[in-house]
């Protein structure tokens, strides 16, 4: 697909200077900044919340791609939007009423999406397609960065893209987890148009070149 976007995960940035990491990623040519919010309940890790998103918002002009790995996201989504989130995605299995929450997010002028874990079929997205701007397919089980990509996610990407095109839905498909320079082209061929690069970007010897390689520009 054309118009491939790269969303570096700030979870792989420098924790002692996350604002500078956001500025760096912007300078490297990132399209979004991916913010992984974890509550220690839905996933076995804790990262940051609304105050950090609000602080990061001041460090870049590009959209903040906020991935909520939290229980009952509906309780906190308004505050994340107030903090400056431009895209909000959540796990439907952690939410009481996914359709209602998607409607709310979009009513605030923010892009809305759901996240599909490696052990969840993409068909869970089908009832919500008219409400979705994005579907995130996890390439790893969420909770920690730097994991190896789970190959079985590739056919799920292809299935979702084919379903969307067949039924006339224009959505972004994002892959989160295990993205590298070596496998990015396979993901793009499978229908993905947004790639979350964590350690592959922030630990690269030449991050700007890595962003271009992930896009397939070089």
mmCIF file of C-alpha atoms in Angstrom:
data_model
loop_
_atom_site.group_PDB
_atom_site.id
_atom_site.type_symbol
_atom_site.label_atom_id
_atom_site.label_comp_id
_atom_site.label_asym_id
_atom_site.label_seq_id
_atom_site.Cartn_x
_atom_site.Cartn_y
_atom_site.Cartn_z
ATOM 1 C CA UNK A 1 0.000 0.000 0.000
ATOM 2 C CA UNK A 2 1.031 3.627 -0.436
ATOM 3 C CA UNK A 3 1.268 6.219 2.321
ATOM 4 C CA UNK A 4 2.951 4.006 4.912
ATOM 5 C CA UNK A 5 3.198 5.678 8.315
ATOM 6 C CA UNK A 6 5.725 5.003 11.075
ATOM 7 C CA UNK A 7 4.752 5.363 14.737
ATOM 8 C CA UNK A 8 7.815 4.960 17.000
ATOM 9 C CA UNK A 9 6.935 3.670 20.447
ATOM 10 C CA UNK A 10 8.095 6.074 23.129
ATOM 11 C CA UNK A 11 8.289 3.071 25.468
ATOM 12 C CA UNK A 12 11.623 2.375 23.783
ATOM 13 C CA UNK A 13 12.825 5.952 24.172
ATOM 14 C CA UNK A 14 15.081 7.329 26.892
ATOM 15 C CA UNK A 15 13.025 7.341 30.089
ATOM 16 C CA UNK A 16 15.256 9.968 31.649
ATOM 17 C CA UNK A 17 14.400 12.279 28.740
ATOM 18 C CA UNK A 18 11.181 11.192 27.065
ATOM 19 C CA UNK A 19 10.456 14.674 25.786
ATOM 20 C CA UNK A 20 13.780 14.697 23.959
ATOM 21 C CA UNK A 21 13.034 11.230 22.575
ATOM 22 C CA UNK A 22 9.757 12.546 21.147
ATOM 23 C CA UNK A 23 11.588 15.484 19.571
ATOM 24 C CA UNK A 24 14.182 13.074 18.150
ATOM 25 C CA UNK A 25 11.524 10.811 16.616
ATOM 26 C CA UNK A 26 9.843 13.839 15.063
ATOM 27 C CA UNK A 27 13.170 14.944 13.603
ATOM 28 C CA UNK A 28 13.796 11.436 12.224
ATOM 29 C CA UNK A 29 10.628 11.665 10.138
ATOM 30 C CA UNK A 30 8.095 9.784 12.273
ATOM 31 C CA UNK A 31 4.440 10.245 11.341
ATOM 32 C CA UNK A 32 3.023 9.506 14.806
ATOM 33 C CA UNK A 33 4.327 9.009 18.342
ATOM 34 C CA UNK A 34 3.040 5.738 19.816
ATOM 35 C CA UNK A 35 2.243 5.957 23.523
ATOM 36 C CA UNK A 36 1.826 2.602 25.280
ATOM 37 C CA UNK A 37 -0.307 3.077 28.391
ATOM 38 C CA UNK A 38 -0.264 0.061 30.739
ATOM 39 C CA UNK A 39 -2.027 -0.273 34.079
ATOM 40 C CA UNK A 40 -0.464 -3.404 35.592
ATOM 41 C CA UNK A 41 -3.860 -5.118 35.487
ATOM 42 C CA UNK A 42 -4.713 -5.750 31.844
ATOM 43 C CA UNK A 43 -1.024 -6.363 31.156
ATOM 44 C CA UNK A 44 1.754 -7.241 33.643
ATOM 45 C CA UNK A 45 3.537 -3.909 33.412
ATOM 46 C CA UNK A 46 2.961 -0.257 34.363
ATOM 47 C CA UNK A 47 4.092 2.652 32.204
ATOM 48 C CA UNK A 48 2.473 6.110 32.351
ATOM 49 C CA UNK A 49 -0.856 7.902 32.210
ATOM 50 C CA UNK A 50 -2.552 11.146 31.264
ATOM 51 C CA UNK A 51 0.022 13.580 32.739
ATOM 52 C CA UNK A 52 2.787 12.036 30.636
ATOM 53 C CA UNK A 53 0.696 12.223 27.459
ATOM 54 C CA UNK A 54 -0.027 15.874 28.249
ATOM 55 C CA UNK A 55 3.692 16.548 28.707
ATOM 56 C CA UNK A 56 4.648 14.739 25.485
ATOM 57 C CA UNK A 57 1.992 16.689 23.576
ATOM 58 C CA UNK A 58 4.072 19.835 24.135
ATOM 59 C CA UNK A 59 7.129 18.240 22.516
ATOM 60 C CA UNK A 60 5.850 17.592 18.987
ATOM 61 C CA UNK A 61 3.343 18.703 16.374
ATOM 62 C CA UNK A 62 2.738 15.188 14.997
ATOM 63 C CA UNK A 63 -0.211 13.046 16.193
ATOM 64 C CA UNK A 64 -0.026 11.108 19.444
ATOM 65 C CA UNK A 65 -1.091 7.500 18.836
ATOM 66 C CA UNK A 66 -2.268 6.389 22.289
ATOM 67 C CA UNK A 67 -2.668 2.649 22.870
ATOM 68 C CA UNK A 68 -4.581 1.906 26.071
ATOM 69 C CA UNK A 69 -3.665 -1.437 27.606
ATOM 70 C CA UNK A 70 -5.895 -0.817 30.592
ATOM 71 C CA UNK A 71 -9.000 -2.220 32.247
ATOM 72 C CA UNK A 72 -12.171 -0.168 31.729
ATOM 73 C CA UNK A 73 -10.656 2.319 29.270
ATOM 74 C CA UNK A 74 -13.984 4.163 29.083
ATOM 75 C CA UNK A 75 -13.252 5.638 32.532
ATOM 76 C CA UNK A 76 -10.071 7.337 31.342
ATOM 77 C CA UNK A 77 -10.509 8.065 27.627
ATOM 78 C CA UNK A 78 -11.941 11.593 28.170
ATOM 79 C CA UNK A 79 -8.852 12.591 30.127
ATOM 80 C CA UNK A 80 -6.478 11.116 27.536
ATOM 81 C CA UNK A 81 -8.242 13.113 24.831
ATOM 82 C CA UNK A 82 -8.051 16.233 26.994
ATOM 83 C CA UNK A 83 -4.325 15.533 27.427
ATOM 84 C CA UNK A 84 -3.795 15.664 23.669
ATOM 85 C CA UNK A 85 -4.300 12.184 22.211
ATOM 86 C CA UNK A 86 -5.032 12.298 18.460
ATOM 87 C CA UNK A 87 -5.648 8.549 18.055
ATOM 88 C CA UNK A 88 -7.019 6.348 20.851
ATOM 89 C CA UNK A 89 -7.018 2.566 20.584
ATOM 90 C CA UNK A 90 -8.127 0.086 23.236
ATOM 91 C CA UNK A 91 -8.685 -3.635 23.744
ATOM 92 C CA UNK A 92 -12.372 -4.567 23.366
ATOM 93 C CA UNK A 93 -11.982 -7.423 25.861
ATOM 94 C CA UNK A 94 -11.111 -4.815 28.534
ATOM 95 C CA UNK A 95 -14.123 -2.599 27.783
ATOM 96 C CA UNK A 96 -17.781 -2.878 28.824
ATOM 97 C CA UNK A 97 -19.262 -1.379 25.625
ATOM 98 C CA UNK A 98 -16.773 -1.016 22.760
ATOM 99 C CA UNK A 99 -19.285 0.430 20.309
ATOM 100 C CA UNK A 100 -20.294 3.177 22.724
ATOM 101 C CA UNK A 101 -16.665 4.049 23.477
ATOM 102 C CA UNK A 102 -15.751 4.195 19.783
ATOM 103 C CA UNK A 103 -18.670 6.556 19.189
ATOM 104 C CA UNK A 104 -17.535 8.771 22.051
ATOM 105 C CA UNK A 105 -13.911 8.954 20.872
ATOM 106 C CA UNK A 106 -14.973 9.967 17.377
ATOM 107 C CA UNK A 107 -17.463 12.496 18.736
ATOM 108 C CA UNK A 108 -14.473 14.262 20.278
ATOM 109 C CA UNK A 109 -12.812 14.615 16.873
ATOM 110 C CA UNK A 110 -10.225 11.935 17.633
ATOM 111 C CA UNK A 111 -9.499 8.801 15.601
ATOM 112 C CA UNK A 112 -10.746 5.604 17.253
ATOM 113 C CA UNK A 113 -9.580 2.025 17.049
ATOM 114 C CA UNK A 114 -9.468 -1.362 18.685
ATOM 115 C CA UNK A 115 -6.519 -3.653 19.347
ATOM 116 C CA UNK A 116 -6.411 -7.359 18.556
ATOM 117 C CA UNK A 117 -4.062 -9.608 20.530
ATOM 118 C CA UNK A 118 -2.240 -12.556 18.908
ATOM 119 C CA UNK A 119 -4.748 -15.070 20.325
ATOM 120 C CA UNK A 120 -7.834 -13.090 19.235
ATOM 121 C CA UNK A 121 -9.398 -13.506 15.747
ATOM 122 C CA UNK A 122 -9.682 -10.413 13.555
ATOM 123 C CA UNK A 123 -13.402 -11.099 13.200
ATOM 124 C CA UNK A 124 -13.933 -9.367 16.566
ATOM 125 C CA UNK A 125 -13.482 -6.114 14.629
ATOM 126 C CA UNK A 126 -16.184 -6.812 12.058
ATOM 127 C CA UNK A 127 -19.225 -5.632 14.081
ATOM 128 C CA UNK A 128 -17.520 -2.262 14.625
ATOM 129 C CA UNK A 129 -16.105 -1.525 11.181
ATOM 130 C CA UNK A 130 -18.310 1.518 10.557
ATOM 131 C CA UNK A 131 -17.053 3.062 13.802
ATOM 132 C CA UNK A 132 -13.344 2.319 13.283
ATOM 133 C CA UNK A 133 -10.590 4.532 11.950
ATOM 134 C CA UNK A 134 -7.894 2.025 12.886
ATOM 135 C CA UNK A 135 -7.400 -1.602 13.879
ATOM 136 C CA UNK A 136 -4.170 -2.513 15.644
ATOM 137 C CA UNK A 137 -2.948 -6.061 15.214
ATOM 138 C CA UNK A 138 -0.477 -7.046 17.899
ATOM 139 C CA UNK A 139 2.625 -8.796 16.632
ATOM 140 C CA UNK A 140 3.493 -9.800 20.210
ATOM 141 C CA UNK A 141 1.572 -10.270 23.428
ATOM 142 C CA UNK A 142 1.328 -6.801 24.984
ATOM 143 C CA UNK A 143 3.175 -5.756 28.086
ATOM 144 C CA UNK A 144 6.841 -5.439 27.207
ATOM 145 C CA UNK A 145 8.902 -4.025 24.343
ATOM 146 C CA UNK A 146 11.606 -5.792 22.366
ATOM 147 C CA UNK A 147 9.752 -9.079 21.808
ATOM 148 C CA UNK A 148 10.091 -11.239 18.708
ATOM 149 C CA UNK A 149 7.330 -10.973 16.097
ATOM 150 C CA UNK A 150 4.699 -13.744 16.073
ATOM 151 C CA UNK A 151 4.439 -14.862 12.436
ATOM 152 C CA UNK A 152 0.800 -15.952 12.728
ATOM 153 C CA UNK A 153 -0.149 -12.269 12.839
ATOM 154 C CA UNK A 154 0.610 -11.887 9.105
ATOM 155 C CA UNK A 155 -2.414 -13.802 7.761
ATOM 156 C CA UNK A 156 -4.615 -11.872 10.201
ATOM 157 C CA UNK A 157 -3.444 -8.603 8.642
ATOM 158 C CA UNK A 158 -4.223 -9.910 5.178
ATOM 159 C CA UNK A 159 -7.642 -11.214 6.243
ATOM 160 C CA UNK A 160 -8.592 -7.877 7.775
ATOM 161 C CA UNK A 161 -7.419 -5.817 4.785
ATOM 162 C CA UNK A 162 -9.303 -8.070 2.355
ATOM 163 C CA UNK A 163 -12.459 -7.882 4.478
ATOM 164 C CA UNK A 164 -12.222 -4.085 4.692
ATOM 165 C CA UNK A 165 -11.701 -3.620 0.967
ATOM 166 C CA UNK A 166 -14.401 -6.117 0.019
ATOM 167 C CA UNK A 167 -16.930 -4.305 2.194
ATOM 168 C CA UNK A 168 -15.872 -0.763 1.371
ATOM 169 C CA UNK A 169 -14.289 0.212 4.687
ATOM 170 C CA UNK A 170 -11.342 2.601 4.595
ATOM 171 C CA UNK A 171 -9.349 1.941 7.765
ATOM 172 C CA UNK A 172 -5.777 2.095 8.911
ATOM 173 C CA UNK A 173 -4.285 -1.233 9.910
ATOM 174 C CA UNK A 174 -1.456 -0.835 12.380
ATOM 175 C CA UNK A 175 0.962 -3.524 13.539
ATOM 176 C CA UNK A 176 2.419 -3.159 17.016
ATOM 177 C CA UNK A 177 5.247 -5.349 18.262
ATOM 178 C CA UNK A 178 8.235 -7.059 16.701
ATOM 179 C CA UNK A 179 8.553 -4.687 13.738
ATOM 180 C CA UNK A 180 12.030 -4.687 12.186
ATOM 181 C CA UNK A 181 13.698 -3.546 8.978
ATOM 182 C CA UNK A 182 13.737 -7.202 7.908
ATOM 183 C CA UNK A 183 10.019 -7.978 8.310
ATOM 184 C CA UNK A 184 8.337 -4.607 7.667
ATOM 185 C CA UNK A 185 7.900 -5.286 3.945
ATOM 186 C CA UNK A 186 6.029 -8.532 4.706
ATOM 187 C CA UNK A 187 3.649 -6.626 6.948
ATOM 188 C CA UNK A 188 3.044 -3.977 4.304
ATOM 189 C CA UNK A 189 2.393 -6.672 1.699
ATOM 190 C CA UNK A 190 -0.129 -8.181 4.131
ATOM 191 C CA UNK A 191 -2.119 -4.945 4.207
ATOM 192 C CA UNK A 192 -0.615 -2.907 7.025
ATOM 193 C CA UNK A 193 -0.146 0.833 6.494
ATOM 194 C CA UNK A 194 0.981 1.935 9.984
ATOM 195 C CA UNK A 195 3.989 0.331 11.664
ATOM 196 C CA UNK A 196 4.944 0.775 15.307
ATOM 197 C CA UNK A 197 8.714 0.659 15.621
ATOM 198 C CA UNK A 198 10.097 0.513 19.138
ATOM 199 C CA UNK A 199 13.608 -0.742 19.726
ATOM 200 C CA UNK A 200 14.098 -1.037 15.951
ATOM 201 C CA UNK A 201 13.949 2.776 15.743
ATOM 202 C CA UNK A 202 15.260 4.052 19.061
ATOM 203 C CA UNK A 203 18.174 1.597 19.244
ATOM 204 C CA UNK A 204 19.157 1.988 15.607
ATOM 205 C CA UNK A 205 22.576 3.395 14.717
ATOM 206 C CA UNK A 206 20.781 5.597 12.166
ATOM 207 C CA UNK A 207 17.147 6.065 13.268
ATOM 208 C CA UNK A 208 16.232 8.412 10.404
ATOM 209 C CA UNK A 209 17.388 5.797 7.885
ATOM 210 C CA UNK A 210 15.506 3.091 9.790
ATOM 211 C CA UNK A 211 12.271 5.101 9.561
ATOM 212 C CA UNK A 212 12.769 5.318 5.789
ATOM 213 C CA UNK A 213 13.599 1.607 5.535
ATOM 214 C CA UNK A 214 10.491 0.647 7.488
ATOM 215 C CA UNK A 215 8.439 2.693 5.037
ATOM 216 C CA UNK A 216 10.153 0.981 2.108
ATOM 217 C CA UNK A 217 11.644 4.230 0.847
ATOM 218 C CA UNK A 218 15.228 2.904 0.850
#
